[in-house]
Coordinates of C-alpha atoms and ligand atoms in Angstrom, one line a residue:
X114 CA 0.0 0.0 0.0
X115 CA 2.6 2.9 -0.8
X116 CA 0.5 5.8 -0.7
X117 CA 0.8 9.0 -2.3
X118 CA -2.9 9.8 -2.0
X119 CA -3.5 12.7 0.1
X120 CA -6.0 15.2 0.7
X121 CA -6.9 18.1 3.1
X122 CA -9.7 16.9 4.4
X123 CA -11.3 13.1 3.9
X124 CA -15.1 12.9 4.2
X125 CA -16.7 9.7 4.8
X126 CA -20.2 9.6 3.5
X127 CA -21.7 11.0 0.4
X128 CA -25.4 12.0 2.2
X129 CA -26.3 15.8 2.1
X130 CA -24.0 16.1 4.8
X131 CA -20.9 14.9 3.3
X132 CA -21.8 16.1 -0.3
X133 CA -22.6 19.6 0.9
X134 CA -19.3 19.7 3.1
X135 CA -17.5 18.7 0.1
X136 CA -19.2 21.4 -2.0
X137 CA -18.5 24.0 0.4
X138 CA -14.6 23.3 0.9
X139 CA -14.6 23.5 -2.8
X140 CA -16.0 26.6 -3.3
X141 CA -13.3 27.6 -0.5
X142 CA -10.3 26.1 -2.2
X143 CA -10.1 23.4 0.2
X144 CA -9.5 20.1 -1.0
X145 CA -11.4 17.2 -0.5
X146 CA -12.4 13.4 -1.4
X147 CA -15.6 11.9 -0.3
X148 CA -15.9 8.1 0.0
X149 CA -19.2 6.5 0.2
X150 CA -19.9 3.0 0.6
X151 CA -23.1 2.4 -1.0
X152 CA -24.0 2.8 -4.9
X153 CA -24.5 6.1 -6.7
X154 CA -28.7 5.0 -7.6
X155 CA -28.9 4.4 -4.1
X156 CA -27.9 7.7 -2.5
X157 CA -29.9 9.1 -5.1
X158 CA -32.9 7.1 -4.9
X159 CA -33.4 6.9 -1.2
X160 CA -36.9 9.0 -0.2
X161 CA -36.1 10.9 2.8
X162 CA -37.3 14.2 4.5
X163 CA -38.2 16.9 2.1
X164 CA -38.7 20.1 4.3
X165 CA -36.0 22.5 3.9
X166 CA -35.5 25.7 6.8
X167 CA -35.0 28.9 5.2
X168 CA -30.8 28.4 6.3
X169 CA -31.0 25.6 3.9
X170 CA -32.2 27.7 1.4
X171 CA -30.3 29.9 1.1
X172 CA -27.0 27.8 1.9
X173 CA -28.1 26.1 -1.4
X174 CA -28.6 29.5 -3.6
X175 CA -25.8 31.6 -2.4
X176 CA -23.5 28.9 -2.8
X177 CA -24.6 27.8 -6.5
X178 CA -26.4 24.6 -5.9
X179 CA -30.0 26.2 -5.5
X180 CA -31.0 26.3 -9.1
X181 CA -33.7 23.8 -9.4
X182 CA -34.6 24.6 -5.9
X183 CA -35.5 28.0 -6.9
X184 CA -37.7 26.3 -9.7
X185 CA -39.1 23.5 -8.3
X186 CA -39.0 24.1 -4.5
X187 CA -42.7 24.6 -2.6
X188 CA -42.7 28.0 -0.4
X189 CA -44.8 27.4 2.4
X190 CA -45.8 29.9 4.9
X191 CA -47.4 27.8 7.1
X192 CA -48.6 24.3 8.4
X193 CA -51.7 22.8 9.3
X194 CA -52.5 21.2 13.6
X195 CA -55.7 18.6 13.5
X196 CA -57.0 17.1 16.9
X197 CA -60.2 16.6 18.0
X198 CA -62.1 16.7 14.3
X199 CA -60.7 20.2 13.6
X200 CA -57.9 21.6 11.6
X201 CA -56.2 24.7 12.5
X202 CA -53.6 26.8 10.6
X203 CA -50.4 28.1 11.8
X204 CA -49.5 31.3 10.2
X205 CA -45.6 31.1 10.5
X206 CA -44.7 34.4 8.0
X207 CA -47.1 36.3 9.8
X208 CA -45.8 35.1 13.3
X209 CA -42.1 35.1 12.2
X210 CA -41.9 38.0 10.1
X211 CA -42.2 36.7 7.1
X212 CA -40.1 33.8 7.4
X213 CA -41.4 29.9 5.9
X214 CA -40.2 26.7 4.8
X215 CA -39.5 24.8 1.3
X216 CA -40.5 21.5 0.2
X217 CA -37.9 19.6 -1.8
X218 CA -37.2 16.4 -1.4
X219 CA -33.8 15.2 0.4
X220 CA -33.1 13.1 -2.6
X221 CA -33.2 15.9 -5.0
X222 CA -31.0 17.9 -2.6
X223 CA -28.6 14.8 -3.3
X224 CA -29.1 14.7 -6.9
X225 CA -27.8 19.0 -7.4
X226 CA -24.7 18.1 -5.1
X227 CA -23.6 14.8 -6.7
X228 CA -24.0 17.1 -10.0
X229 CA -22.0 19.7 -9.2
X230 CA -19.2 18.0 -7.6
X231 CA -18.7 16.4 -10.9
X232 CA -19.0 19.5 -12.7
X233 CA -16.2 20.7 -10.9
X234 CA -14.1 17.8 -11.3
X235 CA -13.7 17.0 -7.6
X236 CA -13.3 13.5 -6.3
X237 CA -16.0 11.2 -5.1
X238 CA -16.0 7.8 -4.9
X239 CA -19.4 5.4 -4.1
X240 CA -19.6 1.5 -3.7
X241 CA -16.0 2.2 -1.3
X242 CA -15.3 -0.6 1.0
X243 CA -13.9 -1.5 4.4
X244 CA -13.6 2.4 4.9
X245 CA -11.5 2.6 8.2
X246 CA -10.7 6.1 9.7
X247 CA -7.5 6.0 12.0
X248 CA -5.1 8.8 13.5
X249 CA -7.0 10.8 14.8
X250 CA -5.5 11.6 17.4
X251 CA -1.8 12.1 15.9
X252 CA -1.0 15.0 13.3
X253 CA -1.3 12.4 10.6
X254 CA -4.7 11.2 10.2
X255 CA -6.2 8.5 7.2
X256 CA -8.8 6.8 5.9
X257 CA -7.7 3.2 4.9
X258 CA -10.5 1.8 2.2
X259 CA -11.0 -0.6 -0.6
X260 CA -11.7 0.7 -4.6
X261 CA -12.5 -1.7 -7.1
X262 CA -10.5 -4.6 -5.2
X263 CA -7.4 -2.6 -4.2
X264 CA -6.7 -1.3 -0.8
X265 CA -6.0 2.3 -0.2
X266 CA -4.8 4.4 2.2
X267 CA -6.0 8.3 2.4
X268 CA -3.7 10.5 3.9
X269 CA -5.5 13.5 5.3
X270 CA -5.3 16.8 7.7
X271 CA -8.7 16.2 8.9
X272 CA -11.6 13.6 9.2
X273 CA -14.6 14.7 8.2
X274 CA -17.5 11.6 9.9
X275 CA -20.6 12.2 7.4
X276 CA -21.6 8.9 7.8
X277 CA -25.2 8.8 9.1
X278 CA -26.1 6.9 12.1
X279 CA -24.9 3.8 11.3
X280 CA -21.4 4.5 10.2
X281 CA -18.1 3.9 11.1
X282 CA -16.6 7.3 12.3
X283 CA -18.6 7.6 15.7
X284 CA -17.7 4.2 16.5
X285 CA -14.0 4.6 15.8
X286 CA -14.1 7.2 18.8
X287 CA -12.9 5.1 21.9
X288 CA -16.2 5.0 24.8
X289 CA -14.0 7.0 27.2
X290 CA -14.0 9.9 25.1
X291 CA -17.8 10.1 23.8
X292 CA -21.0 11.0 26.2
X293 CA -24.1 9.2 24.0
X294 CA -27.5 10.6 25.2
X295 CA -30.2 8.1 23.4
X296 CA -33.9 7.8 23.7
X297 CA -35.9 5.0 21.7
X298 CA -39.6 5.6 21.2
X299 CA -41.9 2.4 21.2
X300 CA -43.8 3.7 17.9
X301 CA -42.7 4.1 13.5
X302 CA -43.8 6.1 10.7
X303 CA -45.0 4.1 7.7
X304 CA -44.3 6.3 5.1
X305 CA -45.4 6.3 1.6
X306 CA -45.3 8.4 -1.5
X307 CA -48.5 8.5 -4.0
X308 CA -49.4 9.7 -7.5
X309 CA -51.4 12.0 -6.3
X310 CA -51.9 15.9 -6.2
X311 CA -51.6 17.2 -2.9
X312 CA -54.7 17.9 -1.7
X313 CA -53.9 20.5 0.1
X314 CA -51.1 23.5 -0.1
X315 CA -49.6 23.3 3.2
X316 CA -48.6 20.2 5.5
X317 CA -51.3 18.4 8.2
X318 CA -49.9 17.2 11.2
X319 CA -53.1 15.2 12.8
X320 CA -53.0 13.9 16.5
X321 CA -55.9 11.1 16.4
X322 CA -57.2 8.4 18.2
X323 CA -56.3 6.2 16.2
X324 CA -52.6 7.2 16.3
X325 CA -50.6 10.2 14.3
X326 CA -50.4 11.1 10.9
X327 CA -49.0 13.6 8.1
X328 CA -49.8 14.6 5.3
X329 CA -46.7 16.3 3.1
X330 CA -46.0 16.4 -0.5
X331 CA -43.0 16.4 -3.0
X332 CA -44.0 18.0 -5.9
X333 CA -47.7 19.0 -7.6
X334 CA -48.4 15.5 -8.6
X335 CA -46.6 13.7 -5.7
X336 CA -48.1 13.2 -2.6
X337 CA -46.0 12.8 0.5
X338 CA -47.9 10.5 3.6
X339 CA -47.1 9.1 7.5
X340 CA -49.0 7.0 9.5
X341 CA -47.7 6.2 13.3
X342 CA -47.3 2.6 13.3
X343 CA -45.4 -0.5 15.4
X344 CA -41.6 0.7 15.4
X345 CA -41.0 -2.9 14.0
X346 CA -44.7 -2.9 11.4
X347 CA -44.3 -5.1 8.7
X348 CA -45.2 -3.2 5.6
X349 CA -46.0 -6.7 3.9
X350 CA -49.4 -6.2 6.5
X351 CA -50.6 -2.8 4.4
X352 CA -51.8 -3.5 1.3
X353 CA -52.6 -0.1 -0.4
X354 CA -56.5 -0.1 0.8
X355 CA -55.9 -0.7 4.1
X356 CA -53.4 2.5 4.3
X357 CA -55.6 4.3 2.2
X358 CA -59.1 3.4 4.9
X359 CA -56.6 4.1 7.9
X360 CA -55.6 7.9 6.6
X361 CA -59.2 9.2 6.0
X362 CA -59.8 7.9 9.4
X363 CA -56.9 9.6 10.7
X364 CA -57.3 12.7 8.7
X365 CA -61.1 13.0 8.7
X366 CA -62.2 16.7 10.2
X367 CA -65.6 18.4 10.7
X368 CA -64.8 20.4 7.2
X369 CA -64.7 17.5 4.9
X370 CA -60.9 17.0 4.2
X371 CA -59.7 14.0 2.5
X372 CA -56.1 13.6 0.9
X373 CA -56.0 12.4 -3.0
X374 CA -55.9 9.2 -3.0
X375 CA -53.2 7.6 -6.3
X376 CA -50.9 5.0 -7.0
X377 CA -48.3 4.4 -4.3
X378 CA -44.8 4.1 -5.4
X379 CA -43.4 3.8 -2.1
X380 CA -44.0 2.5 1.1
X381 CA -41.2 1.8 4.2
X382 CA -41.2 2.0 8.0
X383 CA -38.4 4.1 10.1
X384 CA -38.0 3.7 13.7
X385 CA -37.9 6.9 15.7
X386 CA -35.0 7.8 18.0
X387 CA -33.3 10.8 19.5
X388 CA -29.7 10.6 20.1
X389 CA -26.5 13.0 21.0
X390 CA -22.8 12.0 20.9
X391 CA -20.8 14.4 22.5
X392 CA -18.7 16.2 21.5
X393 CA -18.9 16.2 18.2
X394 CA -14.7 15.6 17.5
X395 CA -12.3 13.4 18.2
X396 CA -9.0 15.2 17.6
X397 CA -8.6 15.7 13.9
X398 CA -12.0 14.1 13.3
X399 CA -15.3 16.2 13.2
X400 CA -18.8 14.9 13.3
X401 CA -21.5 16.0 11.2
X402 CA -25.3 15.5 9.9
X403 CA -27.0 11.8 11.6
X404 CA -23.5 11.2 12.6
X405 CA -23.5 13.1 15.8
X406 CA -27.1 13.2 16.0
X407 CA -30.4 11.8 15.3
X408 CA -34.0 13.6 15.6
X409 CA -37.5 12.2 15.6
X410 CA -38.7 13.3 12.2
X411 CA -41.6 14.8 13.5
X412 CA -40.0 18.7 13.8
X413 CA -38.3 18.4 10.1
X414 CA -35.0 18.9 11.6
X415 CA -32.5 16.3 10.4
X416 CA -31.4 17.2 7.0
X417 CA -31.4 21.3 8.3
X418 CA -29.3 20.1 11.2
X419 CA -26.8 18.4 9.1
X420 CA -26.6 21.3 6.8
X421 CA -25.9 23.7 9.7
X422 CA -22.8 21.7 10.9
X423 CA -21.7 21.4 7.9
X424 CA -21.8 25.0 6.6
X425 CA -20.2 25.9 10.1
X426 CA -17.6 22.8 9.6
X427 CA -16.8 24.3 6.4
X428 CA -16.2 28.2 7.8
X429 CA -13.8 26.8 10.5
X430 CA -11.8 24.6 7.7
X431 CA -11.3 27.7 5.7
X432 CA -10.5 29.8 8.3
X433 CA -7.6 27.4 9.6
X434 CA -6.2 26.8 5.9
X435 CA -6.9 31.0 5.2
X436 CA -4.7 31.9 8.5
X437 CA -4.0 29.1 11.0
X438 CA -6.7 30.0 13.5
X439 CA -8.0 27.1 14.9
X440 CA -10.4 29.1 17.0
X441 CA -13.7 28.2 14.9
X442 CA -12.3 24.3 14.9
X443 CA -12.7 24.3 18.3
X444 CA -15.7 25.6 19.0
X445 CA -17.6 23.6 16.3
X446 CA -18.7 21.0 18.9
X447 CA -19.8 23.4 21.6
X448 CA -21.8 25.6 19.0
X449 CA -23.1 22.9 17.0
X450 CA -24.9 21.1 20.4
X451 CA -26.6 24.1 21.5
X452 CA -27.9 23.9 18.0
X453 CA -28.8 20.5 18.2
X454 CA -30.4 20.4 21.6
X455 CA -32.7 23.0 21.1
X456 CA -33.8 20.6 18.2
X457 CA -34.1 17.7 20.2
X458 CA -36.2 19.3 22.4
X459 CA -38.7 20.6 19.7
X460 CA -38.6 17.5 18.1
X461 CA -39.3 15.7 21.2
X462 CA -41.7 18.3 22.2
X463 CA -43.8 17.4 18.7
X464 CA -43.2 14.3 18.8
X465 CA -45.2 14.0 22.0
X466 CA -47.8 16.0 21.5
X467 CA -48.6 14.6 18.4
X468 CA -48.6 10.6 18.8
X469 CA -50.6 8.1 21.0
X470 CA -48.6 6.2 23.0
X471 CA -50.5 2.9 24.2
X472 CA -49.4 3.2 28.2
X473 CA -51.1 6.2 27.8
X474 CA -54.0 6.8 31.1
X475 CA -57.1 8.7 30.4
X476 CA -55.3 12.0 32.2
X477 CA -52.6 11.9 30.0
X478 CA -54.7 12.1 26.7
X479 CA -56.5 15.2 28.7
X480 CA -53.2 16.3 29.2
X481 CA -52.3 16.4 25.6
X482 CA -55.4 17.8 23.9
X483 CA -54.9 20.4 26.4
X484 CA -51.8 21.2 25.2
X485 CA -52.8 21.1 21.9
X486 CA -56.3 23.5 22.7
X487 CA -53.7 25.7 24.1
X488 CA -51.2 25.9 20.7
X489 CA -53.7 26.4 18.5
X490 CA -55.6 29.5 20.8
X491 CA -52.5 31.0 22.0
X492 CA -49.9 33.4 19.8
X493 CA -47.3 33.0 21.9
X494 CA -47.8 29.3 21.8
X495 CA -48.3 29.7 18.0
X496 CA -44.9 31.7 17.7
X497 CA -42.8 29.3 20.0
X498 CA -43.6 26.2 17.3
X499 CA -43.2 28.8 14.1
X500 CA -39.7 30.5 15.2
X501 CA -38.6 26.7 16.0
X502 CA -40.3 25.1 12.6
X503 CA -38.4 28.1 10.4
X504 CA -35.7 27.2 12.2
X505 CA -32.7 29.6 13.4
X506 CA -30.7 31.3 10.9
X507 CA -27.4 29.7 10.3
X508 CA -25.1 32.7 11.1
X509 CA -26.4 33.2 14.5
X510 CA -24.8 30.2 16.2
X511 CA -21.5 31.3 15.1
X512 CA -21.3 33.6 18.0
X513 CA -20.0 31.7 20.9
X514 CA -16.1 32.2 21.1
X515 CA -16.0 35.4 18.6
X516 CA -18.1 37.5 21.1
X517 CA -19.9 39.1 17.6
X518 CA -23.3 37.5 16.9
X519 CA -26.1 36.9 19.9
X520 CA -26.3 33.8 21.7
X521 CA -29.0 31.2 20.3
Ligands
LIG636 N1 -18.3 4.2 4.7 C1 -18.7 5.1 3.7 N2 -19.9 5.7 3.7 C2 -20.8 5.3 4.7 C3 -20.4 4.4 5.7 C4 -19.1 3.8 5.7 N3 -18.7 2.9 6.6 N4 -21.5 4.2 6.5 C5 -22.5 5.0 6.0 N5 -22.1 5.6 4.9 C6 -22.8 6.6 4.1 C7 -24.3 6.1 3.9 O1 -24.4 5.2 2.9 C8 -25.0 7.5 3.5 O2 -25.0 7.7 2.1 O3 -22.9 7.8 4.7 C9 -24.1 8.5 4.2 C10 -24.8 9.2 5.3 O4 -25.9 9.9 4.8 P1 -27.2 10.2 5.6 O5 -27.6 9.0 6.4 O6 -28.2 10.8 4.7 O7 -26.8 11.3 6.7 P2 -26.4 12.8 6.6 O8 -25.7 13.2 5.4 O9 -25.9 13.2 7.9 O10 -27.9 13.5 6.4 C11 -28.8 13.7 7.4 O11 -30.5 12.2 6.6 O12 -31.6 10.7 7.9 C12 -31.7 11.9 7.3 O13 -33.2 13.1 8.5 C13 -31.8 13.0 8.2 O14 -32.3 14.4 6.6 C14 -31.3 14.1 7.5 C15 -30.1 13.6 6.8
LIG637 C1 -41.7 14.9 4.6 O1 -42.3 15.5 3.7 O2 -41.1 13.8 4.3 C2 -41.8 15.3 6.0 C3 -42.5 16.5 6.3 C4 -42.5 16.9 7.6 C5 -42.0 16.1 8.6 C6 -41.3 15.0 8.3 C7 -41.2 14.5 7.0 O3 -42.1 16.5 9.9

């Protein structure tokens, strides 16, 4: 294995977090080589989240990849909260000032990075095996890997772990050095996505009897659509009529509402966890996206999350290689959980308000529609969910250490 192969900084993962990262360093004149372990069609083709903060957004735009986004991307300015037969409409632009959300799907995200990293020539290598990060905490970190049979051996200054929850960077950090904060919750979304026009222009979040469920969309012929299920459901048990009878029960409200019902071209079942490494480095290794965290899906968080590490990530590399302050390196971690743990708790805070769980008691059902009467009648409730939906703007986290921007 002589090596020659070097780079500045070695991403594992080729997700949104590892893609945008690379994308970013790019544009900063920072080099980098991503290595991803599974197939190009597969990164590309996986459905995922599709609600995009307004950080996102612009991230996307102002640093050349927001193109189709621009064209193809769904403003919203607000979402819809049903309980108790009734739907009821949170204005976030007009309790926000003006600020909303964009639906694009994750995998489309995917699709404008994988493009323009090949349009600017830059490496990035799927179907990598046995991808082994080590050094990291010498001067002279790698990543050892296998391409097309061979073994290989990147040299790097830095580690970047974009590897989603279940990759190999967080492990490689020895227990002694990593505080895991992890909470399991006993229920799933059965997703699916359908031929259908979205029935309506803005999302449905709908706490029922009969268990949660949301309605979303991808684009004006693609319908987007949860239903809270068994963390372990077999999807073989939902043939498409019984999910169809089970969301007009779930969704049905005093004013007639039904989604369109169409072909479904998807259907899958995710878990639902929350979960915290801390910090978020290991020496010359830096955690970002599902890597160092994982939300409940139910505040729209997880993609945002990963492309506000990685945006800050990518500051503090440019920095260090533009004048070799490390200050912005090392306060990544610190800044990035405060981030993340006022997203935890919104998502958990949705998350529980939203779903039935079955150990439930009569007073704690009371409990939640009270909660729920209380959002929906109260503007400061109303503004606490919208300021936290819209999500924070990215810049403002990057206070802590430079004394310049306000504390989040
Ligand atoms: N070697 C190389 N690549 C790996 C390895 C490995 N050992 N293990 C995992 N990967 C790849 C995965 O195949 C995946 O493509 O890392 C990538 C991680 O991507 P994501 O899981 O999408 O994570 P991230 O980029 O952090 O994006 C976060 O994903 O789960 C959603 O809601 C979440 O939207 C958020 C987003
Ligand atoms: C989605 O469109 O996939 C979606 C929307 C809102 C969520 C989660 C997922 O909270």
């Amino acid at each position: 294995m002589s090596n020659p192969w070097r780079t500045q900084v070695g991403i594992v993962g080729a997700g949104p977090a590892g893609l945008m990262l690379g994308h970013l360093l790019h544009r900063q004149g920072v080099d980098s080589v991503i290595l991803e372990n599974r197939t190009r069609e597969y990164v590309i083709d996986r459905v995922r989240a599709g609600v995009l903060e307004q950080g996102t957004v612009d991230l996307m735009i102002a640093t050349g990849v927001g193109e189709r986004l621009r064209r193809e991307g769904m403003r919203h300015e607000g979402i819809h909260i049903a309980f108790n037969g009734r739907r009821h409409r949170i204005d976030f632009a007009g309790l926000t000032g003006g600020r909303a959300i964009t639906i694009y799907g994750q995998n489309e995200v995917v699709k404008d990075l994988i493009e323009a990293r090949v349009a600017a020539g830059r490496p990035l290598f799927f179907e990598v095996g046995d991808v082994e990060p080590y050094g990291m905490d010498t001067d002279a970190p790698g990543i050892l890997c296998t391409i097309d049979g061979e073994p290989r051996d990147l040299a790097c200054d830095f580690i970047a772990g974009c590897d989603g929850f279940h990759g190999i960077c967080r492990p490689s950090i020895p227990a002694t050095r990593l505080q895991q904060y992890e909470r399991e919750y006993p229920f799933g979304w059965l997703g699916i996505l359908a031929k259908a026009p979205p029935a309506c222009d803005e999302l449905i979040y709908s706490n029922h009897e009969r268990g949660f469920a949301l309605f979303s969309m991808r684009t004006p012929s693609i319908t987007r659509l949860y239903l809270q299920c068994a963390p372990d459901e077999d999807v073989g048990a939902w043939p498409d009529d019984r999910i169809w009878a089970e969301l007009r029960a779930r969704f049905e409200t005093s004013d007639g509402w039904q989604p369109n019902e169409g072909e479904i071209l998807q259907k899958s079942v995710t878990g639902m966890r929350s979960f915290v490494g801390e910090p978020m480095r290991y020496g010359r290794m830096f955690l970002a996206g599902d890597a160092a965290h994982i939300v409940p899906p139910t505040g729209a968080k997880g993609l945002n999350l990963a492309m506000a590490d990685v945006s800050r990530l990518a500051s503090a590399l440019a920095a260090y290689y533009s004048s070799g302050a490390a200050e912005l390196l090392d306060t990544y971690s610190e800044r990035g959980l405060r981030r993340t743990w006022r997203a935890q708790r919104f998502s958990w805070w949705m998350t529980t308000m939203l779903h039935r769980l079955e150990q439930d008691t009569a007073f704690d059902r009371r409990r939640q529609l009270a909660e729920l009467e209380y959002l929906v009648s109260s503007r400061a409730a109303m503004t606490s969910l919208a300021e936290n939906y819209v999500g924070i703007p990215f810049d403002e986290d990057l206070g802590l250490g430079t004394g310049k921007t306000r504390r989040v």
